[in-house]
Short mmCIF file of C-alpha atoms in Angstrom, two decimals:
data_model
loop_
_atom_site.label_atom_id
_atom_site.label_comp_id
_atom_site.label_asym_id
_atom_site.label_seq_id
_atom_site.Cartn_x
_atom_site.Cartn_y
_atom_site.Cartn_z
CA MET A 169 -30.26 9.36 12.38
CA PRO A 170 -26.99 7.79 9.90
CA LYS A 171 -24.14 6.30 12.21
CA GLN A 172 -21.89 9.44 10.69
CA THR A 173 -24.43 11.96 11.86
CA CYS A 174 -24.25 10.60 15.21
CA ILE A 175 -20.62 10.47 15.72
CA MET A 176 -20.29 14.34 14.06
CA SER A 177 -22.80 15.47 16.46
CA LYS A 178 -21.54 14.38 19.32
CA PHE A 179 -18.85 16.71 18.18
CA ASP A 180 -20.61 19.78 17.42
CA HIS A 181 -19.07 21.57 20.69
CA LEU A 182 -15.00 20.92 19.84
CA SER A 183 -12.87 22.81 17.26
CA LYS A 184 -11.47 21.43 14.47
CA SER A 185 -7.91 21.10 16.48
CA MET A 186 -9.75 19.40 19.31
CA ILE A 187 -11.01 17.02 16.99
CA ASN A 188 -7.96 16.38 15.08
CA TYR A 189 -5.63 16.24 18.80
CA LEU A 190 -8.62 13.39 19.63
CA ILE A 191 -7.81 11.65 16.74
CA THR A 192 -4.22 11.65 17.55
CA LEU A 193 -4.27 10.43 20.70
CA HIS A 194 -6.45 7.28 19.60
CA LEU A 195 -4.09 6.60 17.15
CA PHE A 196 -0.97 7.07 19.33
CA LEU A 197 -2.21 4.76 22.17
CA PHE A 198 -2.85 2.04 19.67
CA LEU A 199 0.58 2.49 18.63
CA VAL A 200 2.44 2.65 21.62
CA LEU A 201 -0.26 -1.35 22.47
CA THR A 202 1.65 -2.30 18.93
CA VAL A 203 4.90 -1.16 18.56
CA SER A 204 7.14 -0.98 21.26
CA PRO A 205 10.68 -1.30 21.04
CA ALA A 206 10.83 -5.19 21.93
CA ASN A 207 8.43 -5.58 19.00
CA ALA A 208 10.40 -3.61 16.97
CA THR A 209 13.51 -5.65 17.12
CA THR A 210 12.84 -8.98 18.26
CA ASN A 211 9.40 -10.29 16.36
CA ASP A 212 9.67 -7.23 13.58
CA PRO A 213 7.00 -7.47 10.98
CA LEU A 214 8.59 -6.36 8.53
CA LEU A 215 11.17 -9.09 8.49
CA PHE A 216 10.86 -11.97 6.21
CA ASP A 217 11.54 -14.25 3.75
CA ASP A 218 9.33 -13.19 0.63
CA THR A 219 10.25 -16.00 -1.81
CA PRO A 220 7.59 -17.82 -3.48
CA LEU A 221 5.74 -20.24 -0.64
CA THR A 222 6.02 -24.07 -1.22
CA GLU A 223 3.12 -24.72 0.98
CA THR A 224 -0.43 -23.25 -0.06
CA LEU A 225 -1.72 -20.78 1.66
CA GLU A 226 -5.71 -20.68 2.19
CA THR A 227 -7.96 -18.02 3.38
CA PRO A 228 -9.33 -17.76 6.71
CA SER A 229 -12.16 -20.16 7.51
CA TRP A 230 -13.93 -15.97 8.53
CA PHE A 231 -13.60 -14.87 5.14
CA LYS A 232 -17.47 -14.82 3.98
CA LEU A 233 -18.52 -17.37 1.78
CA SER A 234 -19.38 -15.79 -1.56
CA PHE A 235 -20.54 -16.82 -5.25
CA LEU A 236 -18.28 -13.52 -5.87
CA ASP A 237 -21.06 -11.23 -6.91
CA LEU A 238 -19.77 -8.09 -5.02
CA GLN A 239 -23.03 -6.13 -5.53
CA ASP A 240 -24.72 -9.08 -3.52
CA SER A 241 -22.15 -9.14 -1.23
CA LEU A 242 -21.98 -5.83 -0.62
CA ASN A 243 -25.81 -5.64 0.78
CA GLU A 244 -25.29 -8.64 2.46
CA ALA A 245 -22.70 -6.49 4.76
CA VAL A 246 -25.01 -3.67 4.87
CA SER A 247 -28.14 -5.20 5.35
CA ASN A 248 -25.65 -7.20 8.62
CA GLY A 249 -24.95 -3.73 9.87
CA LYS A 250 -21.40 -3.59 8.74
CA ALA A 251 -19.85 -0.38 7.43
CA GLY A 252 -18.88 -1.43 4.10
CA MET A 253 -16.68 -4.71 2.57
CA ILE A 254 -12.92 -5.91 1.54
CA ILE A 255 -12.11 -7.14 -1.04
CA TYR A 256 -8.52 -9.50 0.09
CA PHE A 257 -6.60 -9.88 -4.03
CA GLY A 258 -4.43 -12.85 -2.62
CA ARG A 259 -2.15 -15.51 -4.09
CA LYS A 260 -1.37 -19.06 -2.79
CA ASP A 261 2.44 -18.82 -2.89
CA CYS A 262 2.45 -15.04 -1.94
CA ALA A 263 4.70 -14.58 1.29
CA TYR A 264 3.90 -11.00 1.72
CA CYS A 265 -0.32 -12.80 2.23
CA LYS A 266 1.07 -14.71 4.40
CA ALA A 267 2.25 -12.30 6.46
CA GLN A 268 -1.23 -10.34 6.25
CA LEU A 269 -2.96 -13.71 7.40
CA GLU A 270 -0.91 -14.94 10.09
CA VAL A 271 0.74 -11.38 10.90
CA ASN A 272 -2.09 -8.55 10.84
CA TRP A 273 -5.63 -10.99 10.88
CA GLY A 274 -3.76 -13.20 13.42
CA SER A 275 -4.08 -10.43 15.71
CA PRO A 276 -6.96 -10.87 17.95
CA ASP A 277 -8.24 -7.83 17.87
CA ILE A 278 -7.68 -7.10 14.29
CA VAL A 279 -10.16 -9.98 13.69
CA ASN A 280 -12.29 -8.78 15.93
CA TYR A 281 -12.36 -5.33 14.63
CA THR A 282 -12.42 -6.23 10.81
CA ARG A 283 -15.37 -8.81 11.80
CA THR A 284 -17.26 -6.27 13.31
CA HIS A 285 -17.44 -3.70 10.61
CA PHE A 286 -16.36 -5.66 7.76
CA ASP A 287 -17.16 -8.45 5.63
CA VAL A 288 -13.69 -9.91 3.91
CA ILE A 289 -14.30 -11.40 0.17
CA GLY A 290 -11.17 -13.23 -1.00
CA ILE A 291 -10.36 -13.35 -4.54
CA ASP A 292 -7.23 -15.40 -6.01
CA VAL A 293 -5.10 -13.36 -9.01
CA ARG A 294 -4.85 -16.20 -10.65
CA GLY A 295 -8.00 -17.91 -10.20
CA GLN A 296 -11.03 -18.86 -12.72
CA ARG A 297 -13.81 -18.55 -10.99
CA THR A 298 -16.32 -15.97 -12.38
CA VAL A 299 -16.88 -12.37 -10.48
CA THR A 300 -19.50 -10.29 -11.07
CA ASP A 301 -18.63 -6.62 -10.66
CA PHE A 302 -20.41 -4.20 -9.51
CA ASP A 303 -21.71 -2.73 -12.90
CA GLY A 304 -22.67 -6.28 -13.58
CA LYS A 305 -19.60 -7.22 -15.94
CA THR A 306 -18.44 -10.62 -15.64
CA TYR A 307 -15.04 -11.74 -15.18
CA THR A 308 -12.83 -14.85 -13.94
CA GLU A 309 -10.95 -13.73 -11.07
CA LYS A 310 -7.65 -13.60 -13.17
CA ASP A 311 -8.73 -11.02 -15.17
CA TYR A 312 -10.64 -9.30 -12.35
CA SER A 313 -7.76 -8.42 -10.83
CA ALA A 314 -5.79 -7.37 -14.18
CA ASN A 315 -8.85 -5.28 -14.68
CA THR A 316 -8.41 -3.40 -11.58
CA LYS A 317 -4.82 -3.00 -12.28
CA THR A 318 -3.72 -5.38 -9.13
CA ASN A 319 0.11 -5.49 -9.70
CA PHE A 320 0.69 -6.88 -5.72
CA THR A 321 -0.24 -9.31 -3.53
CA PRO A 322 -2.57 -8.36 -1.00
CA THR A 323 -4.11 -5.77 -2.32
CA LEU A 324 -6.98 -4.74 -0.28
CA HIS A 325 -9.95 -2.89 -1.69
CA PHE A 326 -11.81 -1.17 1.03
CA TYR A 327 -15.59 -0.66 -0.41
CA ASN A 328 -18.28 1.55 2.23
CA LYS A 329 -22.00 0.83 2.27
CA SER A 330 -22.36 2.66 -1.14
CA GLY A 331 -20.23 0.52 -2.93
CA GLN A 332 -17.43 3.47 -3.43
CA LEU A 333 -13.91 2.39 -3.39
CA VAL A 334 -13.02 4.54 -0.56
CA LEU A 335 -9.07 2.51 0.34
CA ASN A 336 -6.99 0.87 -1.51
CA LEU A 337 -3.97 -0.80 -0.24
CA ARG A 338 -1.73 -2.16 -2.05
CA GLY A 339 0.90 -4.58 -1.09
CA TYR A 340 1.43 -6.02 3.02
CA ARG A 341 1.48 -2.50 6.06
CA PRO A 342 2.61 -3.22 9.01
CA PRO A 343 -0.20 -3.90 11.83
CA TYR A 344 -0.65 -0.46 12.79
CA GLN A 345 -1.03 1.11 9.70
CA PHE A 346 -3.50 -1.38 8.61
CA ARG A 347 -5.72 -1.07 12.33
CA ALA A 348 -5.57 2.50 11.20
CA ALA A 349 -6.93 1.53 7.96
CA LEU A 350 -9.18 -0.25 8.60
CA GLU A 351 -10.63 2.65 11.31
CA PHE A 352 -10.14 5.14 8.33
CA VAL A 353 -12.73 3.45 6.90
CA ALA A 354 -15.00 1.92 9.26
CA ASP A 355 -15.24 5.41 11.44
CA SER A 356 -16.02 7.22 8.03
CA HIS A 357 -12.29 9.39 7.90
CA TYR A 358 -12.02 9.59 4.46
CA LEU A 359 -15.33 12.09 4.12
CA ARG A 360 -12.76 15.02 6.22
CA GLU A 361 -9.14 13.84 4.87
CA PRO A 362 -7.23 11.38 3.41
CA PHE A 363 -5.62 8.40 4.43
CA ARG A 364 -2.19 10.07 4.50
CA ASP A 365 -2.94 12.91 6.68
CA TYR A 366 -5.09 10.70 9.07
CA LEU A 367 -1.83 8.35 9.39
CA ALA A 368 0.93 10.76 9.55
CA ARG A 369 -0.10 12.38 12.80
CA ALA A 370 -0.24 9.40 14.53
CA GLU A 371 3.67 8.65 13.25
CA ALA A 372 4.83 11.21 13.91
CA ALA A 373 4.60 10.68 17.34
CA MET A 374 6.03 6.94 17.34
CA GLY A 375 8.34 6.99 14.02
CA PHE A 376 11.13 5.77 15.14
CA GLY A 377 14.97 4.60 13.04
CA LEU A 378 17.70 6.55 12.12
CA ASP A 379 17.89 10.52 12.36
CA GLU A 380 19.38 10.93 9.07
CA MET A 381 18.47 9.61 5.53
CA ASN A 382 19.80 6.57 4.52
CA GLU A 383 22.47 7.00 1.82
CA HIS A 384 23.01 4.86 -1.10
CA ASP A 385 25.58 4.78 -4.04
CA ALA A 386 23.43 5.21 -6.76
CA PHE A 387 20.87 7.86 -5.98
CA LEU A 388 22.11 10.84 -8.12
CA PRO A 389 22.86 14.94 -6.63
CA PRO A 390 20.30 17.49 -6.52
CA PRO A 391 19.25 19.20 -8.53
CA TYR A 392 16.51 17.14 -9.55
CA ASN A 393 15.44 18.28 -12.65
CA LEU A 394 13.42 15.23 -13.53
CA ASP A 395 11.48 16.53 -16.53
CA ARG A 396 11.14 14.48 -19.27
CA SER A 397 8.23 15.95 -20.57
CA THR A 398 10.09 17.20 -23.76
CA GLN A 399 13.21 15.00 -24.17
CA ALA A 400 13.34 11.35 -23.74
CA ALA A 401 15.54 10.20 -20.94
CA LYS A 402 18.08 7.41 -21.53
CA ALA A 403 17.10 5.25 -18.48
CA PRO A 404 14.13 4.59 -16.74
CA LEU A 405 13.60 7.04 -13.57
CA VAL A 406 13.10 5.16 -9.85
CA VAL A 407 12.44 7.94 -7.10
CA PHE A 408 12.56 7.04 -3.37
CA PHE A 409 10.07 8.79 -1.62
CA GLU A 410 11.44 8.72 2.26
CA HIS A 411 11.93 10.90 5.75
CA PRO A 412 14.04 10.15 8.70
CA ARG A 413 13.51 8.40 11.27
CA CYS A 414 11.22 5.38 9.22
CA HIS A 415 11.83 1.80 10.66
CA ALA A 416 10.69 0.78 7.31
CA CYS A 417 13.16 2.82 4.98
CA ASP A 418 16.42 1.53 7.39
CA VAL A 419 14.91 -1.90 6.32
CA LEU A 420 15.25 -1.35 2.78
CA HIS A 421 18.54 0.06 3.11
CA ALA A 422 20.00 -2.53 5.71
CA GLY A 423 18.36 -5.57 3.70
CA PRO A 424 17.08 -5.53 -0.18
CA LEU A 425 19.37 -2.02 -1.31
CA SER A 426 22.64 -4.45 0.11
CA GLU A 427 22.58 -6.85 -2.43
CA PRO A 428 24.89 -6.78 -5.19
CA GLU A 429 23.02 -8.43 -7.83
CA LEU A 430 19.86 -5.94 -7.00
CA ASN A 431 22.37 -2.84 -7.09
CA THR A 432 23.71 -4.38 -10.24
CA SER A 433 19.89 -3.76 -11.78
CA ILE A 434 19.41 -0.51 -9.82
CA TYR A 435 22.43 1.27 -11.74
CA ASN A 436 20.77 1.02 -14.99
CA LEU A 437 18.42 2.95 -13.90
CA GLU A 438 18.70 7.00 -12.99
CA ALA A 439 17.78 6.83 -9.18
CA ILE A 440 17.17 10.13 -6.87
CA GLN A 441 15.89 10.05 -3.28
CA LEU A 442 13.68 12.39 -1.83
CA ASP A 443 13.09 13.38 1.77
CA ILE A 444 9.06 14.14 1.77
CA THR A 445 9.61 15.93 4.83
CA SER A 446 11.63 18.53 2.92
CA ASP A 447 10.95 21.53 0.26
CA THR A 448 13.80 19.87 -1.73
CA PRO A 449 12.77 21.81 -5.02
CA VAL A 450 11.81 19.06 -7.44
CA ILE A 451 11.47 19.48 -11.57
CA THR A 452 8.77 16.39 -11.87
CA PRO A 453 9.00 14.36 -15.06
CA ASP A 454 6.31 15.94 -16.38
CA GLY A 455 7.80 19.21 -15.96
CA HIS A 456 6.04 20.94 -13.00
CA LYS A 457 8.00 22.68 -10.70
CA THR A 458 7.39 21.70 -6.55
CA THR A 459 9.49 20.36 -3.87
CA ALA A 460 9.34 17.12 -2.59
CA ARG A 461 6.66 17.55 0.05
CA ASN A 462 4.25 18.69 -2.00
CA TRP A 463 5.21 16.43 -4.68
CA ALA A 464 4.58 13.58 -2.17
CA ARG A 465 1.22 14.77 -1.01
CA ASP A 466 -0.09 15.40 -4.55
CA LEU A 467 0.78 12.08 -5.33
CA ASP A 468 -0.81 10.61 -2.04
CA LEU A 469 1.96 9.03 -0.61
CA SER A 470 0.79 7.30 2.62
CA PHE A 471 3.80 4.86 2.84
CA ALA A 472 7.57 5.58 3.56
CA PRO A 473 9.93 4.05 1.41
CA THR A 474 7.60 4.61 -1.70
CA LEU A 475 8.85 3.74 -4.63
CA ILE A 476 7.75 4.89 -7.89
CA PHE A 477 9.00 3.91 -11.42
CA PHE A 478 8.73 6.61 -14.37
CA ASP A 479 9.60 5.10 -18.11
CA GLU A 480 12.12 7.38 -20.31
CA ASN A 481 9.19 10.25 -21.34
CA GLY A 482 7.99 10.76 -17.94
CA LYS A 483 4.77 8.69 -17.37
CA GLU A 484 4.69 6.00 -14.33
CA ILE A 485 5.20 2.36 -14.87
CA ILE A 486 4.88 1.40 -11.32
CA ARG A 487 4.80 2.50 -8.16
CA ILE A 488 6.02 0.09 -4.38
CA ASP A 489 3.92 1.95 -1.92
CA SER A 490 3.94 -1.03 1.04
CA VAL A 491 6.32 -3.23 2.36
CA VAL A 492 8.95 -4.57 0.08
CA ARG A 493 12.16 -7.41 0.47
CA LEU A 494 14.31 -8.92 -2.02
CA TYR A 495 12.48 -11.91 -4.22
CA ARG A 496 9.76 -8.81 -5.11
CA LEU A 497 11.96 -5.55 -5.60
CA SER A 498 14.49 -7.75 -7.80
CA ASN A 499 11.29 -8.64 -9.70
CA VAL A 500 10.11 -5.11 -9.84
CA LEU A 501 13.45 -3.65 -11.33
CA LEU A 502 13.79 -6.61 -13.88
CA TYR A 503 10.00 -6.03 -14.94
CA VAL A 504 10.97 -2.25 -15.75
CA LEU A 505 14.08 -2.72 -17.51
CA SER A 506 13.00 -5.44 -19.33
CA LYS A 507 10.47 -3.44 -20.73
CA GLY A 508 7.43 -5.65 -19.44
CA TYR A 509 4.73 -3.06 -18.78
CA LYS A 510 4.34 -2.30 -22.54
CA GLN A 511 3.81 -6.29 -23.33
CA TYR A 512 1.40 -7.07 -20.26
CA PRO A 513 -1.47 -5.21 -18.19
CA THR A 514 0.31 -5.93 -14.63
CA PHE A 515 3.21 -6.73 -12.67
CA GLN A 516 0.88 -9.97 -11.97
CA VAL A 517 0.15 -11.34 -15.24
CA TRP A 518 3.99 -10.29 -16.41
CA ARG A 519 5.16 -12.72 -13.59
CA GLU A 520 2.66 -15.10 -14.51
CA HIS A 521 3.74 -15.00 -18.13
CA THR A 522 7.37 -15.44 -17.58
CA LYS A 523 7.21 -17.82 -14.62
CA ARG A 524 8.60 -15.23 -12.06
#
């Protein structure tokens, strides 16, 4: 009997609410072990210098040795009893990659869980090795990264046994979210719900931070009529999707958003802040009437704060839905304000050509 059938058969006698409760309890217990108040204040995984590394970052020795034929690599993972495969897109000078490798994959239990359920294949977004995609097309690592619209490193693509991309994590996530992502795919929760819902139940139990939303002078007040579908605006738009009791939101405001040079750039945009737990009325850039809560759900947001940038005509340029520090955020603002997205297909390609 397939693994998924076995799992579900164990719960046939339980109600849907009870299953949800058990899943929430499982995540809650994990969060208790990984996000203690002491860790949050003295060893915060969100606080690090994100300027490019001076040393060369190497991937762990336990990553799967691969000729980068992705279908062959997946077939080997499945034949070895794995739930699927993870493709890790990284850079040798990436501080966020260092956090992923040393904090998340520096934890023995996370490493053991990863290796039990997945093979991990490393791709250098500036590399020149040949990658053979699932459809048989060949690329250099650099071109394949651009073709998959990889803007940020690390990016993690989770594939199931059938070669279906079931989760895409752009950028660095803190340990408890990364472990939840591993379990979400390994236990096939993606068959029943989106990752945002799976993660939200545990985060509701463990949320910590300020009880009020952070303020910023650049944020425009309501009403939030962001419609750009019939008439172009004078400047790009950035929407900060946040919520109260959001530690990562507090870190963003206390860190990067307190820097004068960064704020100069933000004032050249139209900027608004939305509480994704609220029913605040919003007219989206494409002219759709909704609420902050429903819009965040339609955009499939699973991380706060998420920053989404739109051009003058309401088209999404880029989103940051992971931990972001000063260097990366400053560069994204420059990428948007200089209209680098019009010439270069991804933020990574723009960085390479502009030596950022």
